[in-house]
PDB file of C-alpha atoms in Angstrom:
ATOM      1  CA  UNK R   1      -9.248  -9.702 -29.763  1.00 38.00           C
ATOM      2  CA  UNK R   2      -9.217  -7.427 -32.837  1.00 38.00           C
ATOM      3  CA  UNK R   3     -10.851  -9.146 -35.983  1.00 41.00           C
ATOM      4  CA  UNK R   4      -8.813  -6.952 -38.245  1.00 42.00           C
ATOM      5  CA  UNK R   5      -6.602  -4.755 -36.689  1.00 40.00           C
ATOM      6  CA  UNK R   6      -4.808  -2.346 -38.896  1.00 43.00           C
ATOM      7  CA  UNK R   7      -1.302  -1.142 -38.839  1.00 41.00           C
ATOM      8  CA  UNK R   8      -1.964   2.777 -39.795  1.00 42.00           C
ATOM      9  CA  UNK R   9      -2.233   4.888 -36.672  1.00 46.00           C
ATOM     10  CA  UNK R  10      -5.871   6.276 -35.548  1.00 49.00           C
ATOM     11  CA  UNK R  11      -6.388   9.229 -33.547  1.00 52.00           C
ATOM     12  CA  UNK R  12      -6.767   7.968 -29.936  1.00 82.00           C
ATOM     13  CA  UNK R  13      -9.991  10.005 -29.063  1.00 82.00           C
ATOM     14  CA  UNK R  14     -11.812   7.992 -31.860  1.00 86.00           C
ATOM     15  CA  UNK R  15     -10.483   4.192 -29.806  1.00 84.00           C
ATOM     16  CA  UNK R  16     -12.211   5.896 -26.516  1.00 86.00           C
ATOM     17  CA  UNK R  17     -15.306   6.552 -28.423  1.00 89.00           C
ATOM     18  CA  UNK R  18     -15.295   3.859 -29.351  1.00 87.00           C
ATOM     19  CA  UNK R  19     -14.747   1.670 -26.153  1.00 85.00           C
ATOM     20  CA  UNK R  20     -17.380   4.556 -24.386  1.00 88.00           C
ATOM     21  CA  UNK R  21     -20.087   2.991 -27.249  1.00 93.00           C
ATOM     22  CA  UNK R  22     -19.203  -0.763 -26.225  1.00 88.00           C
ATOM     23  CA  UNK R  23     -19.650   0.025 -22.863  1.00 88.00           C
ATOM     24  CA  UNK R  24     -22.763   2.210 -23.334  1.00 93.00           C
ATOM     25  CA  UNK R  25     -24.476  -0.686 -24.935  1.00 93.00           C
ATOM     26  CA  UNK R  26     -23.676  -3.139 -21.933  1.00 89.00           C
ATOM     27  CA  UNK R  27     -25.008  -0.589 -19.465  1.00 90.00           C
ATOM     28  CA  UNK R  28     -28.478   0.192 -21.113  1.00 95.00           C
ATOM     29  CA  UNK R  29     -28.686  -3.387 -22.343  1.00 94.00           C
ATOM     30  CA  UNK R  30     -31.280  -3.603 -19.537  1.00 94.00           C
ATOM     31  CA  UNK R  31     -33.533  -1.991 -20.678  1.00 95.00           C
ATOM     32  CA  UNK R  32     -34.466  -3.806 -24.090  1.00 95.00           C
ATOM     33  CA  UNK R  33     -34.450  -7.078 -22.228  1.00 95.00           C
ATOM     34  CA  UNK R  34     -36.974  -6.058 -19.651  1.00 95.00           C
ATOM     35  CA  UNK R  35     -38.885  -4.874 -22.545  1.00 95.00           C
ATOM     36  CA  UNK R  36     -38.481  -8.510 -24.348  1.00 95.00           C
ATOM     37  CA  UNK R  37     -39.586  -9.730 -20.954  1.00 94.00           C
ATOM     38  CA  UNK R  38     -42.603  -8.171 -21.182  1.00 94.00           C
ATOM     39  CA  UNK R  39     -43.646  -8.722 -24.500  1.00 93.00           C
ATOM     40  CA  UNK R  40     -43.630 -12.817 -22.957  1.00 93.00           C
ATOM     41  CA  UNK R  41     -39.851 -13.549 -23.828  1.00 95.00           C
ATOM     42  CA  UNK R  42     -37.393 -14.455 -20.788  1.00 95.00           C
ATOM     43  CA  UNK R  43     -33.900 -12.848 -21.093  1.00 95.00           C
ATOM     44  CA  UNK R  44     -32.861 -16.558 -21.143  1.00 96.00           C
ATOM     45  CA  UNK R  45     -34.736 -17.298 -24.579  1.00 96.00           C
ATOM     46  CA  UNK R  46     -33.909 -13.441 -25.865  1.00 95.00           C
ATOM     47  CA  UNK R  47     -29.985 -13.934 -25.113  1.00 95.00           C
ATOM     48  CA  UNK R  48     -30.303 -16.967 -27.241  1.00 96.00           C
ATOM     49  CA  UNK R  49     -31.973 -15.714 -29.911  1.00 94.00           C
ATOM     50  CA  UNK R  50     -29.908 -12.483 -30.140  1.00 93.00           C
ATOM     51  CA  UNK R  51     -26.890 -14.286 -30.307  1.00 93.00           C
ATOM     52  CA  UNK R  52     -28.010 -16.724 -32.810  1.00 93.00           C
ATOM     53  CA  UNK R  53     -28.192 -13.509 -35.079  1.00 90.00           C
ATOM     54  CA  UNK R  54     -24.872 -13.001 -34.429  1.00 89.00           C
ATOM     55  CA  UNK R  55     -23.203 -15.891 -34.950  1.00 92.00           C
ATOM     56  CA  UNK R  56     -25.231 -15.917 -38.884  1.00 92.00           C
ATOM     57  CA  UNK R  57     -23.643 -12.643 -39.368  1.00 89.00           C
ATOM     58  CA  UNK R  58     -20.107 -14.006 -38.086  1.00 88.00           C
ATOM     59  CA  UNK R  59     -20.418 -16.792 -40.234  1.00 93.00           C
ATOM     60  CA  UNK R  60     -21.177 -15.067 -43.189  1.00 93.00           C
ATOM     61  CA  UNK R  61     -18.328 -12.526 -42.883  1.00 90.00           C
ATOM     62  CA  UNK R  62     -15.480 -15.781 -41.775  1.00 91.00           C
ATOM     63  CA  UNK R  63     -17.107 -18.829 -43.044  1.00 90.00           C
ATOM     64  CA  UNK R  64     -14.148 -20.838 -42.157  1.00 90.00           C
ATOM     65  CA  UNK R  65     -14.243 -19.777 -38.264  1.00 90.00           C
ATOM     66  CA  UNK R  66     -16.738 -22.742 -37.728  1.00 91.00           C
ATOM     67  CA  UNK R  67     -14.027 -24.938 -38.481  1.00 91.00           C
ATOM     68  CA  UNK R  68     -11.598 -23.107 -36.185  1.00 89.00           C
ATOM     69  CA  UNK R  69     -13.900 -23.530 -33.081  1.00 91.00           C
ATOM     70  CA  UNK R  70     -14.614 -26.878 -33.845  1.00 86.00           C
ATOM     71  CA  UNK R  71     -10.702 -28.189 -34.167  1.00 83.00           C
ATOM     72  CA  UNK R  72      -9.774 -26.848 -30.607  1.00 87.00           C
ATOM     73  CA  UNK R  73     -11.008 -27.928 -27.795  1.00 88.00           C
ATOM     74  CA  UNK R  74      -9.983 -25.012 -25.635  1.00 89.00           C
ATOM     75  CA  UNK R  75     -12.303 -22.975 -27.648  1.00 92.00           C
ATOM     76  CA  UNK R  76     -15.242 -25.029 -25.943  1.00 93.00           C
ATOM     77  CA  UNK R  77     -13.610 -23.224 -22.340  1.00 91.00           C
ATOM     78  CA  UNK R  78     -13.890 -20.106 -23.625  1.00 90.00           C
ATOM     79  CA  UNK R  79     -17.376 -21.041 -25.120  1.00 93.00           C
ATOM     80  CA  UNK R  80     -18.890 -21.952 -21.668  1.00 95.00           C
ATOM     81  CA  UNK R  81     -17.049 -19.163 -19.737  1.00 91.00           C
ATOM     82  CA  UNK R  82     -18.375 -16.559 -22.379  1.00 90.00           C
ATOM     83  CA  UNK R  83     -21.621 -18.390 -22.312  1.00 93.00           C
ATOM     84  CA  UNK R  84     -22.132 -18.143 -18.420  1.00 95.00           C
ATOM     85  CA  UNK R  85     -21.499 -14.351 -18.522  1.00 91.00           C
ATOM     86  CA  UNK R  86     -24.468 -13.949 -20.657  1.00 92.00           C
ATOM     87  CA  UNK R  87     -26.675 -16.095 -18.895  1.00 94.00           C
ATOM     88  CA  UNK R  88     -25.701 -14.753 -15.656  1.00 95.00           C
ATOM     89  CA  UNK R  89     -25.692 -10.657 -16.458  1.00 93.00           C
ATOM     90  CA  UNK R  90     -28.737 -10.455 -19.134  1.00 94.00           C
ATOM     91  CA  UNK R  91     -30.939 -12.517 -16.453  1.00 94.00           C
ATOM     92  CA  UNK R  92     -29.815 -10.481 -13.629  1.00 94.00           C
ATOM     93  CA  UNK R  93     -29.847  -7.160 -14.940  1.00 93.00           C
ATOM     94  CA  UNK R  94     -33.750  -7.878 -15.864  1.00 93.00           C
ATOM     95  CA  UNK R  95     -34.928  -9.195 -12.621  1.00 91.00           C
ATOM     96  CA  UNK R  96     -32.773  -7.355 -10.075  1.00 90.00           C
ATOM     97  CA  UNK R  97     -31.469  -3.877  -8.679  1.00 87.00           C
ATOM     98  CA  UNK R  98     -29.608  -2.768 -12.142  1.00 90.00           C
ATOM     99  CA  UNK R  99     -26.594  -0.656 -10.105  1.00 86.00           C
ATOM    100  CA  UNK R 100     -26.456  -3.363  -7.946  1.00 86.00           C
ATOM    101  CA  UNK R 101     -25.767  -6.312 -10.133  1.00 89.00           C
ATOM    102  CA  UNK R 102     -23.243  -4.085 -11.947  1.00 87.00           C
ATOM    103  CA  UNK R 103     -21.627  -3.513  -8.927  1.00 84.00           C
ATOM    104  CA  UNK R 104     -21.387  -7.641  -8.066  1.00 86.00           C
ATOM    105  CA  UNK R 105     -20.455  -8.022 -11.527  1.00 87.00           C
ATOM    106  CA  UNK R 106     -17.358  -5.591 -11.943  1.00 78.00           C
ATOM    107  CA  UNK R 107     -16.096  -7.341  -8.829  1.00 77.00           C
ATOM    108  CA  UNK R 108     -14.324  -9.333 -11.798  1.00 70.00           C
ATOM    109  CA  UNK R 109     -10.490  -7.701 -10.917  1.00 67.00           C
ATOM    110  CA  UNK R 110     -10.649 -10.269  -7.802  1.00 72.00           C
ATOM    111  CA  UNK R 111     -11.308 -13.304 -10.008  1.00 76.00           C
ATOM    112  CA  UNK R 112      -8.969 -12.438 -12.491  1.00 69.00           C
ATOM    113  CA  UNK R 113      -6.238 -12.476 -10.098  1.00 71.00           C
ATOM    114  CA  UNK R 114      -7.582 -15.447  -8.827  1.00 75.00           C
ATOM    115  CA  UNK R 115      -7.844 -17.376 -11.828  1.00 74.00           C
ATOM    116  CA  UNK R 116      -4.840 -15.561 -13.508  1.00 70.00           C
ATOM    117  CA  UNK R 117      -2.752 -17.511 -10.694  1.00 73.00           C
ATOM    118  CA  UNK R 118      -4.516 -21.130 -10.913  1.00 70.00           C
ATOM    119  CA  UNK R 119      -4.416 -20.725 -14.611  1.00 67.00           C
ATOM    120  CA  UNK R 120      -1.495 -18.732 -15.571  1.00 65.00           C
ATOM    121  CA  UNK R 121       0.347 -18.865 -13.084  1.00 71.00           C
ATOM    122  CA  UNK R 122       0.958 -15.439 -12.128  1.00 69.00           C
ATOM    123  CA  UNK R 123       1.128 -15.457  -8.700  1.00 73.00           C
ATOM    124  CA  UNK R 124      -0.318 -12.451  -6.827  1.00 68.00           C
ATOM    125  CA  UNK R 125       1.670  -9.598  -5.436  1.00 73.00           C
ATOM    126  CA  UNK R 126       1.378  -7.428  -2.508  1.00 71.00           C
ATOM    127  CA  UNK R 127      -0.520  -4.555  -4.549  1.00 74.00           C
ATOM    128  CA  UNK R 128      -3.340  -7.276  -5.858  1.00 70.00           C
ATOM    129  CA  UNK R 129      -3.742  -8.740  -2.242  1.00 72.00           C
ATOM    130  CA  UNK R 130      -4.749  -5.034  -1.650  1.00 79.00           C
ATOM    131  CA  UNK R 131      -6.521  -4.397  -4.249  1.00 74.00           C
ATOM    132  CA  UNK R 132      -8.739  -7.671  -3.733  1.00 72.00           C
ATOM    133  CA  UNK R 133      -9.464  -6.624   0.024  1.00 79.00           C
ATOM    134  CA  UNK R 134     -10.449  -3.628  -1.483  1.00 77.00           C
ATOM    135  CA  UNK R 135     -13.159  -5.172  -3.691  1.00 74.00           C
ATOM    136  CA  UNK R 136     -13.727  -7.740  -0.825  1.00 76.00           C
ATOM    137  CA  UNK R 137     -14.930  -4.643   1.367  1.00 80.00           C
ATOM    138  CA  UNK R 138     -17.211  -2.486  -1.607  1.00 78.00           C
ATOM    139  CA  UNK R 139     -18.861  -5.975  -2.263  1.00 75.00           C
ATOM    140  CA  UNK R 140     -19.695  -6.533   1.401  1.00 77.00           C
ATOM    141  CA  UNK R 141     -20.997  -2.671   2.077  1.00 78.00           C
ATOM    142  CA  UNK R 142     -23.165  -3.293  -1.393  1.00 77.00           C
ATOM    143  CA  UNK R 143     -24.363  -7.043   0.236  1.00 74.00           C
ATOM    144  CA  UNK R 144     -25.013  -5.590   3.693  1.00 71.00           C
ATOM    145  CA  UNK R 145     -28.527  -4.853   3.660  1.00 69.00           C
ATOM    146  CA  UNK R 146     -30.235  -3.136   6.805  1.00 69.00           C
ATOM    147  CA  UNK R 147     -32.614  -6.651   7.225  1.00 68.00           C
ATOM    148  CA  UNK R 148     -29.276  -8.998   7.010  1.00 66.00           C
ATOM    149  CA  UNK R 149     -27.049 -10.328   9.426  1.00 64.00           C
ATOM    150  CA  UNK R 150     -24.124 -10.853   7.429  1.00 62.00           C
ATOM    151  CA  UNK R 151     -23.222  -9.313   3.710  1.00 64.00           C
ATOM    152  CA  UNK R 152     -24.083 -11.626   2.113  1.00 68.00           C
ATOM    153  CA  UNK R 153     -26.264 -12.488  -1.347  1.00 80.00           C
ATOM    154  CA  UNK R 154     -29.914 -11.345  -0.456  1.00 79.00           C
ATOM    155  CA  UNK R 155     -31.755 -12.494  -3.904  1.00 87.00           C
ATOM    156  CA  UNK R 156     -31.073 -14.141  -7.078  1.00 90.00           C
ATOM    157  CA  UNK R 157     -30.004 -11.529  -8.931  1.00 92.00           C
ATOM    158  CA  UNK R 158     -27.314 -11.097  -6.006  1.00 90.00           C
ATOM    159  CA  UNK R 159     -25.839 -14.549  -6.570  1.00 92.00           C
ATOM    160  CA  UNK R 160     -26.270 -13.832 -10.869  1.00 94.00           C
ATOM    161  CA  UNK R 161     -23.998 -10.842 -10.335  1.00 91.00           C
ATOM    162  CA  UNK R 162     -21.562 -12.694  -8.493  1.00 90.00           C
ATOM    163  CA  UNK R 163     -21.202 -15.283 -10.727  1.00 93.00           C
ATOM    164  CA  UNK R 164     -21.123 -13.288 -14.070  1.00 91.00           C
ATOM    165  CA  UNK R 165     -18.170 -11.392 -13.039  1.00 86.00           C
ATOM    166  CA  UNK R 166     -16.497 -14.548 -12.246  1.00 88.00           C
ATOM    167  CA  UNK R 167     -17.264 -16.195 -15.239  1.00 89.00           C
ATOM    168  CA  UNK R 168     -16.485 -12.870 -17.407  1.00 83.00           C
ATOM    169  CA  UNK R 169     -13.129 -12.720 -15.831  1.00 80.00           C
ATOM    170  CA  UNK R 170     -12.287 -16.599 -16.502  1.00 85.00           C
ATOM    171  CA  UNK R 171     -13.558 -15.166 -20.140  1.00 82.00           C
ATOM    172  CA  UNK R 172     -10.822 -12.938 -20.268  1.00 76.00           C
ATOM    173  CA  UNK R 173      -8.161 -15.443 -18.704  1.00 78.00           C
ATOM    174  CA  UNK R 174      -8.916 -17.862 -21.174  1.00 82.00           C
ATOM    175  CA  UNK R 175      -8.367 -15.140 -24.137  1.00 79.00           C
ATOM    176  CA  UNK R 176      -5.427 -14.405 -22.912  1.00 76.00           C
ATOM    177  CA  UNK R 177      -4.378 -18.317 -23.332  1.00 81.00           C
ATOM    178  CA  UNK R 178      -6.044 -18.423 -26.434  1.00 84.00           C
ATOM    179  CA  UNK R 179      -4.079 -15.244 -28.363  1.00 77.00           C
ATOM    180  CA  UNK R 180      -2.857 -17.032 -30.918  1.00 83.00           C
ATOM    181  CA  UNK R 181      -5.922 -18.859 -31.837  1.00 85.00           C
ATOM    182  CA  UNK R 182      -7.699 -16.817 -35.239  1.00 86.00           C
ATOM    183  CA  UNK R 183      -9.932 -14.169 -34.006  1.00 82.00           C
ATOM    184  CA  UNK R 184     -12.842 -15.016 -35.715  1.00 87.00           C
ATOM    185  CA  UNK R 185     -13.545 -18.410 -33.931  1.00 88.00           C
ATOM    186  CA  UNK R 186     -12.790 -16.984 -30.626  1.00 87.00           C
ATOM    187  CA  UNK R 187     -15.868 -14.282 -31.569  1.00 86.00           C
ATOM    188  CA  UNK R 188     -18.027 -17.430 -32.824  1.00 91.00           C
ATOM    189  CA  UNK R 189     -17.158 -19.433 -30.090  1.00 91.00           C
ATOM    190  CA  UNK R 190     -18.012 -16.513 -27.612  1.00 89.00           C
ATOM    191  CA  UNK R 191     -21.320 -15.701 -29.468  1.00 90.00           C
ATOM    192  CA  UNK R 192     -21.602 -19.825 -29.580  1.00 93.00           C
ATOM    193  CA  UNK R 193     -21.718 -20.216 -25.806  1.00 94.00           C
ATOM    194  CA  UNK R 194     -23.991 -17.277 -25.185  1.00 93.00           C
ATOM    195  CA  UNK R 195     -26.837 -18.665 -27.524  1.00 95.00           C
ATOM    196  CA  UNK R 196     -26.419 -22.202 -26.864  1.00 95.00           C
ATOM    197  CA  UNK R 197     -25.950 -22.161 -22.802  1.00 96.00           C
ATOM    198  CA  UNK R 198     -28.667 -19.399 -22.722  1.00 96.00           C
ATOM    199  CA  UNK R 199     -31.169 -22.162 -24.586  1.00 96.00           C
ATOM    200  CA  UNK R 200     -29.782 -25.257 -22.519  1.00 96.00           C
ATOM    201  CA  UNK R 201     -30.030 -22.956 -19.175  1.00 96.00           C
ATOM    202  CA  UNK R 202     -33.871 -21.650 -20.771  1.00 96.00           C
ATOM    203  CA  UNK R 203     -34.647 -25.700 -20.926  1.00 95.00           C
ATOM    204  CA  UNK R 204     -33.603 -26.720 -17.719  1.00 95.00           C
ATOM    205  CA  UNK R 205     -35.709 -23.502 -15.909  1.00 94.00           C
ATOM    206  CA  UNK R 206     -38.639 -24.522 -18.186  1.00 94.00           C
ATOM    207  CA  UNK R 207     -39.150 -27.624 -16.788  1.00 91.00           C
ATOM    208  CA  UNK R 208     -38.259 -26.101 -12.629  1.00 90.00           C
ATOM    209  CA  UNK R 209     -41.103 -23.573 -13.481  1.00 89.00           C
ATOM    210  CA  UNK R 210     -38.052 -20.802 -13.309  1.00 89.00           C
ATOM    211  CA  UNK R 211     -38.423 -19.752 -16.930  1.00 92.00           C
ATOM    212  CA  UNK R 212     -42.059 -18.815 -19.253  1.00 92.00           C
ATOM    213  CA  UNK R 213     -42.158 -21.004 -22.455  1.00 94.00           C
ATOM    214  CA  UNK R 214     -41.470 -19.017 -26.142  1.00 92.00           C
ATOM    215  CA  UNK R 215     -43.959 -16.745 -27.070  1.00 92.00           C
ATOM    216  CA  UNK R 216     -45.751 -16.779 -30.123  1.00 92.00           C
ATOM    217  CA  UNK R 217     -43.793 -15.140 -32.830  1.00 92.00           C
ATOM    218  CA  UNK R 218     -44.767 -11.007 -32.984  1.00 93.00           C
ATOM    219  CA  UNK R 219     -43.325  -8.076 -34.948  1.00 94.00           C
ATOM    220  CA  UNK R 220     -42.850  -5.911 -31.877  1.00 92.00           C
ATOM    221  CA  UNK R 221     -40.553  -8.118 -29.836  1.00 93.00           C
ATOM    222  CA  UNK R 222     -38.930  -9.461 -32.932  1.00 94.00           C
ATOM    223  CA  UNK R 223     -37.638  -6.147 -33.863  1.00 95.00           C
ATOM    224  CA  UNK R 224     -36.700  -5.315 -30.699  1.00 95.00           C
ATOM    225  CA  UNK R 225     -34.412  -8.718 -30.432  1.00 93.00           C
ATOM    226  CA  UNK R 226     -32.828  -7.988 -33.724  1.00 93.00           C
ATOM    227  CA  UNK R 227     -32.046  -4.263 -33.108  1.00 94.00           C
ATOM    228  CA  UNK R 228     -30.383  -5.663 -29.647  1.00 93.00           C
ATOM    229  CA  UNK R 229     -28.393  -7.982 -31.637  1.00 91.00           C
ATOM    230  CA  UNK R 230     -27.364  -5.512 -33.687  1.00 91.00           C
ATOM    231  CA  UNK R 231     -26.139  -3.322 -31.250  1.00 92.00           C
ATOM    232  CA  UNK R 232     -24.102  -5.886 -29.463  1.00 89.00           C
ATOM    233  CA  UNK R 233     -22.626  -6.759 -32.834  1.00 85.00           C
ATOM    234  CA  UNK R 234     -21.935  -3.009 -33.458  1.00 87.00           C
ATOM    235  CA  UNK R 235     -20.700  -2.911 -29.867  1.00 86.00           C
ATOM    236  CA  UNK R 236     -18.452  -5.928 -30.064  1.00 78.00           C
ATOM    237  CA  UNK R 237     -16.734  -4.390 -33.342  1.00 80.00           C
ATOM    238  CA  UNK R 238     -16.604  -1.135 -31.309  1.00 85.00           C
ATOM    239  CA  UNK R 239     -14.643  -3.102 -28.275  1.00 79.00           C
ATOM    240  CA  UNK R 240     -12.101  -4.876 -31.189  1.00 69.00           C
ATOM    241  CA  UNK R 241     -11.207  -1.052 -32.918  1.00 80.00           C
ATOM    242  CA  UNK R 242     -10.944   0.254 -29.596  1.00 80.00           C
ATOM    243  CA  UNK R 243      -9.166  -2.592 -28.151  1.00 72.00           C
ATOM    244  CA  UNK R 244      -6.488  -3.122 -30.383  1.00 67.00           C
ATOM    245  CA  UNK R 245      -5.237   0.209 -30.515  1.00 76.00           C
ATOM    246  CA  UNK R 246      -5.616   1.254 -26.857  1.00 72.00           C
ATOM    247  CA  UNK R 247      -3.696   0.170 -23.963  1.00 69.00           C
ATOM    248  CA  UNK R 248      -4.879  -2.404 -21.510  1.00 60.00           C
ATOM    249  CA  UNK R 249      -4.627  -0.440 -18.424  1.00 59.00           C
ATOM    250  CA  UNK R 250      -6.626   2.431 -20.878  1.00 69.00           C
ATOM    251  CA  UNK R 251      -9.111   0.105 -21.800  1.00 70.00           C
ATOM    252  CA  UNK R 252     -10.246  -1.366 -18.582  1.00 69.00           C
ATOM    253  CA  UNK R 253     -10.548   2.240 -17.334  1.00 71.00           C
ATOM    254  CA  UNK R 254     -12.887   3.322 -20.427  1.00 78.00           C
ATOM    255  CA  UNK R 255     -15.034   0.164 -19.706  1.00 77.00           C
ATOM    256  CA  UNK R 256     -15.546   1.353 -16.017  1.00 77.00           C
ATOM    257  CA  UNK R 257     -18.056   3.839 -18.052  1.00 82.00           C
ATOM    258  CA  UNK R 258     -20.618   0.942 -18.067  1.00 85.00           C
ATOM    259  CA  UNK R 259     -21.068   1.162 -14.126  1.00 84.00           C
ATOM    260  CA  UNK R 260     -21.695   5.203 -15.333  1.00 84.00           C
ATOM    261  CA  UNK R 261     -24.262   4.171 -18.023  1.00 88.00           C
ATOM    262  CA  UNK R 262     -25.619   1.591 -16.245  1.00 89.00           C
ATOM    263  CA  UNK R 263     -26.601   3.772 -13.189  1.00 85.00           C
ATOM    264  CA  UNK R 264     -27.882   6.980 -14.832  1.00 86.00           C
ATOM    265  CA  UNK R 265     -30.173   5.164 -17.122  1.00 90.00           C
ATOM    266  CA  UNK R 266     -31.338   2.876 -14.189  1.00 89.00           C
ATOM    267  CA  UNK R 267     -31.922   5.918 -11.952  1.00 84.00           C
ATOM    268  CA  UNK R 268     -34.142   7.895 -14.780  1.00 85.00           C
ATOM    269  CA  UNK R 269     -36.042   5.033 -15.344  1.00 87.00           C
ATOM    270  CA  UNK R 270     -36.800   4.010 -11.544  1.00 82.00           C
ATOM    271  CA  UNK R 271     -35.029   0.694 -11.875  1.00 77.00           C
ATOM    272  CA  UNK R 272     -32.285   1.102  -9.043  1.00 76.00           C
ATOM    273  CA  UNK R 273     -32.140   2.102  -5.289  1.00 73.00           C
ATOM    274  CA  UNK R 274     -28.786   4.686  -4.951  1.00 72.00           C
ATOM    275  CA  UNK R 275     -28.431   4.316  -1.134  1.00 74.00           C
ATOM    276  CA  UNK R 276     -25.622   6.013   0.479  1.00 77.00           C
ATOM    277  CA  UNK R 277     -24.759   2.651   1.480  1.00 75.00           C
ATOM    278  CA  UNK R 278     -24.701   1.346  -2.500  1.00 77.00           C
ATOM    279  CA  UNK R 279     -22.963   4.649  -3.510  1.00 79.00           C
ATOM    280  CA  UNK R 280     -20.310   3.436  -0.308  1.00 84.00           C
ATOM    281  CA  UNK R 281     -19.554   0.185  -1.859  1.00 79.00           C
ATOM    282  CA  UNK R 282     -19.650   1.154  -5.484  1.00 76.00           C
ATOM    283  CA  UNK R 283     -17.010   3.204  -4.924  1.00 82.00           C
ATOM    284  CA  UNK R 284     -14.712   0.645  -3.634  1.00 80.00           C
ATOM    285  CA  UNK R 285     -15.617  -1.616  -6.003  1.00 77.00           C
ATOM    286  CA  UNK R 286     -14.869   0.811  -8.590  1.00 79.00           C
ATOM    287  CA  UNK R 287     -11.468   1.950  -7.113  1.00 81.00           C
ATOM    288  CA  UNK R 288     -10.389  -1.258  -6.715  1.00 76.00           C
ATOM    289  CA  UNK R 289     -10.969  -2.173 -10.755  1.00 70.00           C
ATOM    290  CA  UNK R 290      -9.411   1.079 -11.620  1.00 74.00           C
ATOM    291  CA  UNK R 291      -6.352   0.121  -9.425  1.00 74.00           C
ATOM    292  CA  UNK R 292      -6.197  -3.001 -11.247  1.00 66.00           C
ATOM    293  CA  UNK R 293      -6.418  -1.134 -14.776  1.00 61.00           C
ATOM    294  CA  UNK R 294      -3.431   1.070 -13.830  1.00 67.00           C
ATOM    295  CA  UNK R 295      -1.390  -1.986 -12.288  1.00 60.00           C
ATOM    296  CA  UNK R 296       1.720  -2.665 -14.386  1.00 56.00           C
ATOM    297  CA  UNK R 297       1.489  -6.066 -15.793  1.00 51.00           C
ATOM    298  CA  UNK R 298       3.260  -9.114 -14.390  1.00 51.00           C
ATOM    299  CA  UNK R 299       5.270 -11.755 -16.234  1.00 48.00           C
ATOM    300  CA  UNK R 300       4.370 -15.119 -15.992  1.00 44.00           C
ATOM    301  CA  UNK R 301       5.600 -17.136 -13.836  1.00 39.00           C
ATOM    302  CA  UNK R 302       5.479 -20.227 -15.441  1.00 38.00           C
ATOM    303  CA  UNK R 303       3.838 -22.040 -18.811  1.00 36.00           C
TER     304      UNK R 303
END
């Protein structure tokens, strides 16, 4: 969803760089919010407040994309979807096994097809069916824990994962319904539903005892929040350079490299547990999104 794509042609190394610095910011993202956490401030609370920096900056550089999210309804979809994603992976990648929950959350490829046909009506083929059992079998290596029965989710962070892919690929469904609509209000209404379903989520855990209330403002986490805000800003102009002039199939397969970041940084910092059992289902998992990032794409179906 480029906010100003241009016409001239750019060297294609400089549209991977760019994707690799998108991605690199996703996978290490971790890190600054476990800090935030333990300066006093939740990921819940942080997510909110990062992306209510964003959305001033949006504003200020389309002042008329308030308007635009406001005057479609199907923007408030996308809102939610985008919103859940944030809740889901920011909250899980603090509290949790960091390889792990990217793992759960790049088993996305299977919702997309899922939701693709429900949504868009692109029924499924005899490549996706593999390509989901595929996924279906990394996820359940990754969930089958020595102490468990069956492989399923063990911990919170589990069922986080889980859901954050499948609310990042109805994300992407819904962007693909919503092409035409201006660019800039699908970025506000994305940056919209992080901050506001990250504060209405923050609320409800407040009063369950789930979530710690707002810390008392200090320079030292409210630097850090801002210089994470501006490095998903910086990495969501990086994914709209490299996005518009790359490929699909070449895109997905550069933002695999988050699963890369995510796991080198969490092994040097002692935040993940790289079983041979983990390593096992990763690479399923990861074979089965590549598969789908090669896949030709389908016509529709239907409307």
């Amino acid at each position: 969803m480029p906010l100003n794509p241009c016409s001239a042609p750019h060297p294609p190394l400089f549209s991977v760089l760019a994707l690799m610095f998108n991605a690199l910011v996703w996978g290490v993202s971790w890190w600054p919010l476990r800090q935030l956490e333990l300066a006093g401030l939740h990921p819940l609370w942080a997510t909110a407040l990062i992306y209510l920096l964003a959305i001033a900056c949006t504003l200020l550089a389309f002042p008329g994309a308030l308007r635009q999210w406001l005057g479609q309804p199907a923007l408030w979809a996308l809102a939610l979807a985008a919103g859940m994603t944030n809740v889901c992976f920011n909250w899980a990648v603090t509290v949790g096994d960091v390889v792990r929950v990217v793992l759960l959350f790049y088993l996305m490829p299977l919702w997309a097809s899922l939701l693709a046909w429900w949504l868009l009506g692109e029924r499924p083929r005899g490549a996706d069916l593999l390509r989901m059992l595929l996924a279906l079998a990394g996820v359940a290596v990754v969930l089958k824990t020595p102490g468990s029965d069956w492989p399923l989710p063990q911990s919170l962070s589990d069922w986080l994962g889980l859901a954050g892919g499948f609310s990042f690929a109805l994300t992407n469904v819904m962007l693909r319904r919503l092409h035409q609509t201006p660019a800039p209000a699908r970025v506000l209404a994305m940056f919209g539903g992080g901050s506001l379903l990250s504060a209405l989520t923050a609320l409800v855990g407040l009063g369950q005892g789930l979530v710690t209330p707002l810390p008392a403002p200090a320079l030292g986490w409210l630097l850090l929040a801002a210089g994470l805000s501006l490095a998903y800003l910086g990495g969501n102009v990086a994914l709209q350079y490299g996005a518009a002039r790359l490929r699909s199939s070449t895109t997905a397969l550069v933002m695999l490299s988050e699963v890369l970041f995510a796991s080198v940084s969490a092994m040097a910092l002692g935040a993940a547990e790289l079983s041979l059992r983990v390593w096992l289902g990763g690479a399923l998992i990861v074979a089965s999104a590549a598969w789908s990032a090669w896949a030709p794409a389908q016509p529709k179906t239907s409307a």
